[in-house]
Coordinates of C-alpha atoms and ligand atoms in Angstrom, one line a residue:
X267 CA -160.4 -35.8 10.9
X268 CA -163.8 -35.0 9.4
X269 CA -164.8 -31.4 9.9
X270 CA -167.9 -29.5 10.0
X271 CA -168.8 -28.9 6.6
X272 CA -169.6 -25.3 7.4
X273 CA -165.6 -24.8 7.5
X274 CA -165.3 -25.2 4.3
X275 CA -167.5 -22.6 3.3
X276 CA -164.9 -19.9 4.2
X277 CA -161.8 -18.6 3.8
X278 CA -159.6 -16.9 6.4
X279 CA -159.9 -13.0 6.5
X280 CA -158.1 -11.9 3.8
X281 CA -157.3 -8.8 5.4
X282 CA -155.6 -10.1 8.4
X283 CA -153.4 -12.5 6.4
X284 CA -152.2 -9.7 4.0
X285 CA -151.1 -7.5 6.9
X286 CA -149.6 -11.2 8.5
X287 CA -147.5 -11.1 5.5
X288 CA -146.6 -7.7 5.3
X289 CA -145.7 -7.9 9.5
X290 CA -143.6 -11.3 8.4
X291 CA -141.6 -9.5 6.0
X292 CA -140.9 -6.7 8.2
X293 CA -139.7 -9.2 10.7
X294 CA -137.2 -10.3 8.3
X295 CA -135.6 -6.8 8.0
X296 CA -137.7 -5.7 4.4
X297 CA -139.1 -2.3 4.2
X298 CA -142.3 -2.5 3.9
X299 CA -145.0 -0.1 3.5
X300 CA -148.3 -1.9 5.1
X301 CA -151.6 0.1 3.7
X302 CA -153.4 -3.3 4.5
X303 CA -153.9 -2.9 8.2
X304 CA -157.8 -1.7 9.1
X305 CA -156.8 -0.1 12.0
X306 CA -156.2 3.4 13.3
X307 CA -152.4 3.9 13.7
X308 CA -153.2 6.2 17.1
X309 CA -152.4 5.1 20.2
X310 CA -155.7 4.7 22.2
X311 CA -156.1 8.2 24.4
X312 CA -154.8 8.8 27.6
X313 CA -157.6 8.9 29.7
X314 CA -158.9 5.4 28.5
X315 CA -155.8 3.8 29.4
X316 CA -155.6 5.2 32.7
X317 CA -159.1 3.9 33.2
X318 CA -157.8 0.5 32.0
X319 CA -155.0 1.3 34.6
X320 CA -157.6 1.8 37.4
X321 CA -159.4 -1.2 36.7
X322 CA -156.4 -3.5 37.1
X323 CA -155.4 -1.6 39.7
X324 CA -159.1 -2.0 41.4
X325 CA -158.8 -5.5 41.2
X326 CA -161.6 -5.5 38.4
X327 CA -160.2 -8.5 36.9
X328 CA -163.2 -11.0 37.2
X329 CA -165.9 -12.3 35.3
X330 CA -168.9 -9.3 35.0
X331 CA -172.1 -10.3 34.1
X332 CA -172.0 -11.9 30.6
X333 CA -173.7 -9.4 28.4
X334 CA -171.6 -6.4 29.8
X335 CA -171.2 -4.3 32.9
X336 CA -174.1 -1.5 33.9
X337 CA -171.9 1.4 33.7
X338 CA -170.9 0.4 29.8
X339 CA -174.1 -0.3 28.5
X340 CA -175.5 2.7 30.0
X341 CA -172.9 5.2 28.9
X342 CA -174.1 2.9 25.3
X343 CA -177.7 3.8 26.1
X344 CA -176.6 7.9 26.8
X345 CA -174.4 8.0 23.6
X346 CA -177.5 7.0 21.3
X347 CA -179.9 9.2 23.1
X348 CA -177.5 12.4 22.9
X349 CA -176.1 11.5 19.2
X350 CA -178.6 9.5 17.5
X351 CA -182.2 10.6 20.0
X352 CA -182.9 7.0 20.2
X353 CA -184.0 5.6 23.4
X354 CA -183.3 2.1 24.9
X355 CA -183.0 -0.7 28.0
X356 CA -180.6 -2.7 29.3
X357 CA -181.9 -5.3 27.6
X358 CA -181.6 -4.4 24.3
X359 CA -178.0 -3.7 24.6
X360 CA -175.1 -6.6 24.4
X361 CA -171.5 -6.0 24.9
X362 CA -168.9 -8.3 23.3
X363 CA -165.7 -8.6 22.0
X364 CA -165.4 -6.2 19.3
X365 CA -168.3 -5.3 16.4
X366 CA -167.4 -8.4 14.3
X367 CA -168.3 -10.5 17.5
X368 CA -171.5 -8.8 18.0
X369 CA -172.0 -9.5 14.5
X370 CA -171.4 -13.0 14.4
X371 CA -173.8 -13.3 17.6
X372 CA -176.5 -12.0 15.6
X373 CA -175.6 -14.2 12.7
X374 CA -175.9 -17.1 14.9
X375 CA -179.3 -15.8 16.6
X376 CA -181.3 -14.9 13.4
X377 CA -179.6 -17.3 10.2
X378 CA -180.4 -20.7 9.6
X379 CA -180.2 -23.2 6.2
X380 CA -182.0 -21.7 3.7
X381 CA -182.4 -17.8 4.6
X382 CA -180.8 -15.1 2.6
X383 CA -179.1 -11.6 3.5
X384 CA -178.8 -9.0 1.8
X385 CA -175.4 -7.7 1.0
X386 CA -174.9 -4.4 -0.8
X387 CA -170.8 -5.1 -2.7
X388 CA -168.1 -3.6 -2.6
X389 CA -168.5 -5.4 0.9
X390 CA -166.5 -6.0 4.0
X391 CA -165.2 -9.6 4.3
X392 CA -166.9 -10.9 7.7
X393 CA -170.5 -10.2 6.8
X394 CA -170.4 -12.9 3.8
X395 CA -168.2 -15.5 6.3
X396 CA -170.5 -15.3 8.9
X397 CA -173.7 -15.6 7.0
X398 CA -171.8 -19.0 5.1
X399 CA -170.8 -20.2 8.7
X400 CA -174.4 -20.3 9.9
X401 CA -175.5 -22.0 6.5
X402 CA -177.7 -18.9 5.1
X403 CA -177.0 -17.2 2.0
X404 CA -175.5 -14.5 0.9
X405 CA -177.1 -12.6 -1.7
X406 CA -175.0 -9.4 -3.3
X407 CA -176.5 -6.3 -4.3
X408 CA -174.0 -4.9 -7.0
X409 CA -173.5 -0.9 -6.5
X410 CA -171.7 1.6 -8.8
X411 CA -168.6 3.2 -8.4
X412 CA -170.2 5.7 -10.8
X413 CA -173.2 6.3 -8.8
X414 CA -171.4 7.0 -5.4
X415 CA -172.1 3.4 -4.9
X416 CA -175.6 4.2 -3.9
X417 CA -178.1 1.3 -3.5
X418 CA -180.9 1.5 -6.2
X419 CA -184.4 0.3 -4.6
X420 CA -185.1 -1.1 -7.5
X421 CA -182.4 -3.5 -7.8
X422 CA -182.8 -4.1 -4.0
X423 CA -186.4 -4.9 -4.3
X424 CA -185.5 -7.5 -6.7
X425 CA -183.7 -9.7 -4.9
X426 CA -185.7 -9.5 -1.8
X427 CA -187.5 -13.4 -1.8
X428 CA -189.9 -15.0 1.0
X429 CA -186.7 -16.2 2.6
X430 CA -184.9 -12.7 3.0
X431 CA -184.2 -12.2 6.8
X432 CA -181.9 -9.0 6.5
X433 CA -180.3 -6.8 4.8
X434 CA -176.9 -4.8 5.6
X435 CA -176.0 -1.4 5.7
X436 CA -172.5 0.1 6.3
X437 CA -172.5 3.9 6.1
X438 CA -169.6 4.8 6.2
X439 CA -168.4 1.7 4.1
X440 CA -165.8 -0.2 4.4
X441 CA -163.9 -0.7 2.0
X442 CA -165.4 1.8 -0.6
X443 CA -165.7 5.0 1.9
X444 CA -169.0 6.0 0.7
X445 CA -172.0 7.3 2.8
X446 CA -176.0 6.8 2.0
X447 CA -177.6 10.2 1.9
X448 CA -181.0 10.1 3.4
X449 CA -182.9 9.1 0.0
X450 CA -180.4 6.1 -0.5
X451 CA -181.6 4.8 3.5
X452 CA -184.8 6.2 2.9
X453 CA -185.2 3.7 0.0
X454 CA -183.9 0.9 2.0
X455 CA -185.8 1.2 4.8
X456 CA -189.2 1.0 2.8
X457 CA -188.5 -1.9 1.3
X458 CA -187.5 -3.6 4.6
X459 CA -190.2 -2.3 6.2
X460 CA -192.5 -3.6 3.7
X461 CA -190.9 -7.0 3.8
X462 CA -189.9 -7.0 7.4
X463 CA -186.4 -7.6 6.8
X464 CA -184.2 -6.5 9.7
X465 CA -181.6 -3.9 8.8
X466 CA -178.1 -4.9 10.4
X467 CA -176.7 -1.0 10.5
X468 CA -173.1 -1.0 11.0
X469 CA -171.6 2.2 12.5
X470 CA -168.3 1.3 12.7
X471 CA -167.3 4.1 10.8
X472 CA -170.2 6.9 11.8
X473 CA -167.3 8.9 13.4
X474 CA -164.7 9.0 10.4
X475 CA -166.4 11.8 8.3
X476 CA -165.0 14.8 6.2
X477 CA -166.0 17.6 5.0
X478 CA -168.5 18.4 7.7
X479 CA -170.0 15.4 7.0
X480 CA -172.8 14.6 9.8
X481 CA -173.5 10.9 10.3
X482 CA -177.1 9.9 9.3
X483 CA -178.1 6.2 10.7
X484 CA -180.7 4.4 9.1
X485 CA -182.6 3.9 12.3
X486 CA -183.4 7.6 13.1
X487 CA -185.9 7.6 10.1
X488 CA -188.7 6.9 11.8
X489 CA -189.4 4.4 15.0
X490 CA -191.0 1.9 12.8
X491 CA -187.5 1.6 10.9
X492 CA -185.8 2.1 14.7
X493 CA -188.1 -1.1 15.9
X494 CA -186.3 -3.1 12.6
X495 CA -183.0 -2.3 13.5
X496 CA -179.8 -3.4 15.1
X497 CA -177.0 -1.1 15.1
X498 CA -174.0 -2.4 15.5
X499 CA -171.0 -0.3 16.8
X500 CA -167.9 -0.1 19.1
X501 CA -164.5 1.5 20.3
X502 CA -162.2 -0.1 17.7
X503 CA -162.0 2.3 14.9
X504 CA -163.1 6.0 17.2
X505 CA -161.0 5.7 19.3
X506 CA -158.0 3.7 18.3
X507 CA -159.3 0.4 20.3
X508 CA -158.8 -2.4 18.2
X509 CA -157.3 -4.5 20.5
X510 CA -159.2 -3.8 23.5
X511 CA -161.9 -5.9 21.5
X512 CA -165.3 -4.0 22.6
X513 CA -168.1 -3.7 20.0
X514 CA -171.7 -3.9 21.0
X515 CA -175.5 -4.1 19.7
X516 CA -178.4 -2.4 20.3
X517 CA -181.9 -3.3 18.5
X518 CA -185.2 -5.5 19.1
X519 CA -185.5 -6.9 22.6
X520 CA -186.5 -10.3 21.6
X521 CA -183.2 -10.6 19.4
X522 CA -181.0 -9.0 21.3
X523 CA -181.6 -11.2 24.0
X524 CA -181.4 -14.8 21.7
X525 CA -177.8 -12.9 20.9
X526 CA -177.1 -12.3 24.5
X527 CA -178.1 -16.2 25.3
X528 CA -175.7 -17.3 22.7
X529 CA -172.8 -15.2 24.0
X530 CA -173.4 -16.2 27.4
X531 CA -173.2 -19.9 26.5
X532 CA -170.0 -19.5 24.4
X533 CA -167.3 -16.2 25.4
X534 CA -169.2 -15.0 28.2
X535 CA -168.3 -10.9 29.2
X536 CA -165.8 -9.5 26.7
X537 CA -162.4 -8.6 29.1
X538 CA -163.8 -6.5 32.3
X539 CA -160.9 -4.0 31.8
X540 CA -161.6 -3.5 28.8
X541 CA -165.2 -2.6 29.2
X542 CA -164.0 0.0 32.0
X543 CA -161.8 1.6 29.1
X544 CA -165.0 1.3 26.6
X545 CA -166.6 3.4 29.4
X546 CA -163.5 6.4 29.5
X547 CA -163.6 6.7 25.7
X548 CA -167.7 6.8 24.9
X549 CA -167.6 9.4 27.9
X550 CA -165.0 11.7 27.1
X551 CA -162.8 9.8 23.5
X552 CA -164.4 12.5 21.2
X553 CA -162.0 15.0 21.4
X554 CA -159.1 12.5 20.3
X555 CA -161.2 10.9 17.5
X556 CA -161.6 14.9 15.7
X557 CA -157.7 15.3 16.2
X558 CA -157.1 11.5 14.4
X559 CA -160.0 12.6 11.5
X560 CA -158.3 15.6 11.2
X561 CA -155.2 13.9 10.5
X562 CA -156.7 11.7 8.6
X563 CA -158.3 14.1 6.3
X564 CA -154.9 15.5 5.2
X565 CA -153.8 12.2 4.5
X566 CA -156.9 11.3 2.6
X567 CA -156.5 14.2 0.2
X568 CA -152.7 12.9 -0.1
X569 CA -153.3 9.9 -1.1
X570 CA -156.2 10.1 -3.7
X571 CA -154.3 12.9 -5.1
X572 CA -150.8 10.6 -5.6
X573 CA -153.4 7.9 -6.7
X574 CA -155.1 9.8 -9.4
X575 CA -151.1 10.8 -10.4
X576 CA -150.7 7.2 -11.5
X577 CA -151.7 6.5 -15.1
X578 CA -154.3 3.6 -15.1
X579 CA -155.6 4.3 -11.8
X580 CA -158.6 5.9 -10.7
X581 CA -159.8 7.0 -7.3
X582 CA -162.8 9.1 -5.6
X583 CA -162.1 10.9 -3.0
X584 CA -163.6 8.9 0.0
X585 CA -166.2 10.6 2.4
X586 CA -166.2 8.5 5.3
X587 CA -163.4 5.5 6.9
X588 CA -159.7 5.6 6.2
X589 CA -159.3 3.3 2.9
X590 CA -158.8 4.7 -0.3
X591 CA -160.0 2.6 -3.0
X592 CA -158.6 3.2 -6.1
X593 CA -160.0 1.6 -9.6
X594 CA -157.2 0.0 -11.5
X595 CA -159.2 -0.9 -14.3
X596 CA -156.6 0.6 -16.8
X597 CA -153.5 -1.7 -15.1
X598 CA -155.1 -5.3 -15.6
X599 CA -154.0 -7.1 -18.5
X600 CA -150.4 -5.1 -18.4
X601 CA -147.4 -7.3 -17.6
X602 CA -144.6 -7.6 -14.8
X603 CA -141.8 -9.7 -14.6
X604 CA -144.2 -12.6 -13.6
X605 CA -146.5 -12.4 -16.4
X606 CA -150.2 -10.8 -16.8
X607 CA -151.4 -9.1 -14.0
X608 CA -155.1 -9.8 -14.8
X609 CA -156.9 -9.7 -11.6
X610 CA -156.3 -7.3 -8.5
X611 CA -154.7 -10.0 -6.4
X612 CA -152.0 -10.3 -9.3
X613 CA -151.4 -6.5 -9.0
X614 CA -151.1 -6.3 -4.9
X615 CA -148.7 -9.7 -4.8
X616 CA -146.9 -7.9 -8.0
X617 CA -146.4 -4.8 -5.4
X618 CA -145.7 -6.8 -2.0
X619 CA -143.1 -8.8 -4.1
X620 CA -141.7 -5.7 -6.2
X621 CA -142.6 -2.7 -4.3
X622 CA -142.4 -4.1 -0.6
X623 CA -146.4 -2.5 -0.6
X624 CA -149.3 -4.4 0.9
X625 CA -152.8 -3.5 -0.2
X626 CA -155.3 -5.7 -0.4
X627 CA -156.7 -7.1 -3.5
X628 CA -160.4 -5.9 -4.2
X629 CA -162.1 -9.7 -4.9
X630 CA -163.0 -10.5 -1.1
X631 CA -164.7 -7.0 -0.8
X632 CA -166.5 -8.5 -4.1
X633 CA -164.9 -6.2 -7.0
X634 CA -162.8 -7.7 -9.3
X635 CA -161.6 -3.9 -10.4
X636 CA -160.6 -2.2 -7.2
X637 CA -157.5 -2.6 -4.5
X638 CA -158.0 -1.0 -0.9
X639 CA -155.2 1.1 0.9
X640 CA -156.0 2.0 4.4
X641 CA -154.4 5.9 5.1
X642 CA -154.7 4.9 8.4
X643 CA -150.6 5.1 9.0
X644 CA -148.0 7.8 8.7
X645 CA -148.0 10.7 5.8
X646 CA -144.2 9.7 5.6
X647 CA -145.3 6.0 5.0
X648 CA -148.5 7.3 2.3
X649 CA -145.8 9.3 0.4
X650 CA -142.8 6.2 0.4
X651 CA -145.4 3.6 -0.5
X652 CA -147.1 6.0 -3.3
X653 CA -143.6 7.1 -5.1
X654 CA -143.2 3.0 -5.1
X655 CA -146.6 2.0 -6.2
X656 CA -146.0 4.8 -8.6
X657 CA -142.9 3.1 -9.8
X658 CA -144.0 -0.2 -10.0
X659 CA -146.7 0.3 -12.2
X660 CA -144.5 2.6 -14.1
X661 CA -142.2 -0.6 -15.0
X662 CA -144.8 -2.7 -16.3
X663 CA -145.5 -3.3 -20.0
X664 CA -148.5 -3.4 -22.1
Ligands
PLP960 C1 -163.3 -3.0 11.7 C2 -164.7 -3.3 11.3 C3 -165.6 -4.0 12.2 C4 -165.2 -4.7 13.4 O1 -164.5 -4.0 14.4 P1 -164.2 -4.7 15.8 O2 -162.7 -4.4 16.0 O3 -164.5 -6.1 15.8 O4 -165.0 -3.9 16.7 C5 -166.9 -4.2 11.8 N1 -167.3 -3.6 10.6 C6 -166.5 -3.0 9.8 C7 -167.1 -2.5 8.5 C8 -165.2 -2.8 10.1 O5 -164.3 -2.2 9.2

């Protein structure tokens, strides 16, 4: 059979086939430590699974109208007015299943052959994907580990061409962890301003801060910035929702509406019970998401600590997410049992096959020097899977 020759412009999520793997081995009795998984190892609060309950119970199992029911994409509206002091209408909010859904309608409403988007690297995998699956082009902007991985203007304002329809930003990042302070989105938003590149802001992570970290987005800076931009958020990684699937946008009328068009012509509503659960956590989820960061926060320190104790490795001290992403620059070119390990994806199958650990291997985030471990699972599991990383790397030779 002849496929679309857009499918063979991408690859399958590397993240979700590393944590398939791990899952399989565990299936087959091996003990093994996952840090691949990028989701919250909480179960989803109480109150927003008794509002699933409810729902079921209600007999709310039918279509809803296809961009989302009233009651969700107002309590979306309330939390942006109360958190962010940004003020929108129905219309220019769209519920679907999960952020990378959202994303992927936006993709679909704005990309066509020839355009370019701006993505800053490290990157996460699906922004790339989806860009290649619409047949635009992705165009990395390199950032420094050394630099906090801040984007330079001058760099950014290089690669912006007549064809550069948008540009992402994902503070806090996945995979790195860093945050843009207000100069870094300050910078950014000039130059798309200038240019009149929409900025894609993805927020996944705006609630997985330390330190007393305050989450800055992009569009507060001013309403002319606000007008160029589509957040993009949902209940996935607050408050322990990933399966639940509810992400949502909110930006520019006119675009938010092509997106809602699109999803009403291909999924339709994202599941009605689980838009009565997005409701419960948005209204009252916060409380459980400081409890997980908390945890999280000891974990954090945990890990990058045990990290840093491995010669060869390297790792910052992340400010935002749950992924630790460690530079293991001073590993490559050592050997195993299986000859050089000379690229990260030789050094996480070494440790899946050795150690019975599952990271994933830094080249799909776009860094040929860097693996990712979520902490995003048990201190018990973060200490195990560290003493055998620890090892591992240990046994191999110069
Ligand atoms: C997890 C994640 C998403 C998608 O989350 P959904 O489960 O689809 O809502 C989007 N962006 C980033 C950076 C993520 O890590």
């Amino acid at each position: 059979m002849k496929l679309a020759a857009r499918v063979s412009r991408i690859t399958p999520s590397p993240t979700l086939a590393m944590t398939a793997t791990a899952k399989a081995m565990a299936a087959q009795g091996i003990d093994v430590v996952d840090f691949s998984s990028g989701e919250p190892d909480f179960d989803t609060p109480e109150p927003v699974k008794a509002a699933a309950e409810a729902a079921i119970r209600a007999g709310f199992t039918k279509y809803t109208p296809s961009s989302g029911i009233d009651e969700l994409r107002q309590a979306i509206i309330d939390k942006l007015q109360t958190e962010l002091g940004l003020r929108y209408e129905k219309p220019q909010i769209l519920v679907s299943c999960g952020a990378k859904h959202s994303l992927y309608n936006l993709a679909e409403a704005l990309l066509e052959a020839g355009d370019e988007i701006i993505i800053p690297t490290p990157y996460w995998v699906s922004y790339a994907d989806q860009a290649l699956l619409n047949d635009a082009t992705p165009v990395l902007l390199p950032t420094r580990e050394d630099q906090g991985y801040a984007i330079n203007p001058d760099e950014l304002q290089r690669l912006v061409t007549p064809r550069t329809k948008a540009i992402i930003v994902n503070s806090p990042c996945n995979p790195t962890g860093a945050t843009y302070d207000r100069r870094t989105l300050e910078g950014i938003a000039e130059i798309a301003v200038k240019h009149k590149i929409l900025i894609i802001s993805d927020e996944i992570y705006e609630k997985v801060l330390y330190d007393g970290a305050r989450h800055l987005s992009i569009a507060t800076l001013s309403p002319e910035v606000a007008a160029q931009t589509v957040i993009i958020n949902g209940v996935s990684k607050a408050y322990a929702m990933t399966g639940w699937r509810i992400g949502y946008a909110a930006g520019p009328k006119d675009l938010l509406t092509a997106m809602a068009n699109i999803q009403s012509q291909s999924t339709s509503n994202p599941c009605s019970i689980s838009q009565k659960a997005a409701v419960a956590a948005l209204r009252v989820g916060n409380p459980f998401t400081v409890k997980m960061v908390e945890e999280f926060d000891r974990r954090r320190k945990v890990m990058v600590e045990r990290l840093n104790g491995i010669p060869g490795i390297s790792c910052r001290l992340p400010g935002g997410a749950f992924y630790a992403f460690p530079n293991i620059r001073g590993v490559l070119g050592r050997r195993g049992p299986g000859g050089v390990l000379d690229s990260p994806t030789a050094l996480a199958n070494h440790l899946l096959k050795d150690a019975h650990v599952a990271v994933v291997p830094g080249e799909p985030f776009g860094s040929a020097e860097h693996i990712r471990l979520s902490y995003a699972t048990s201190m018990e599991a973060i200490i195990k899977g560290l003493d055998r990383i620890a090892t591992a790397v240990g046994k191999l030779t110069p």
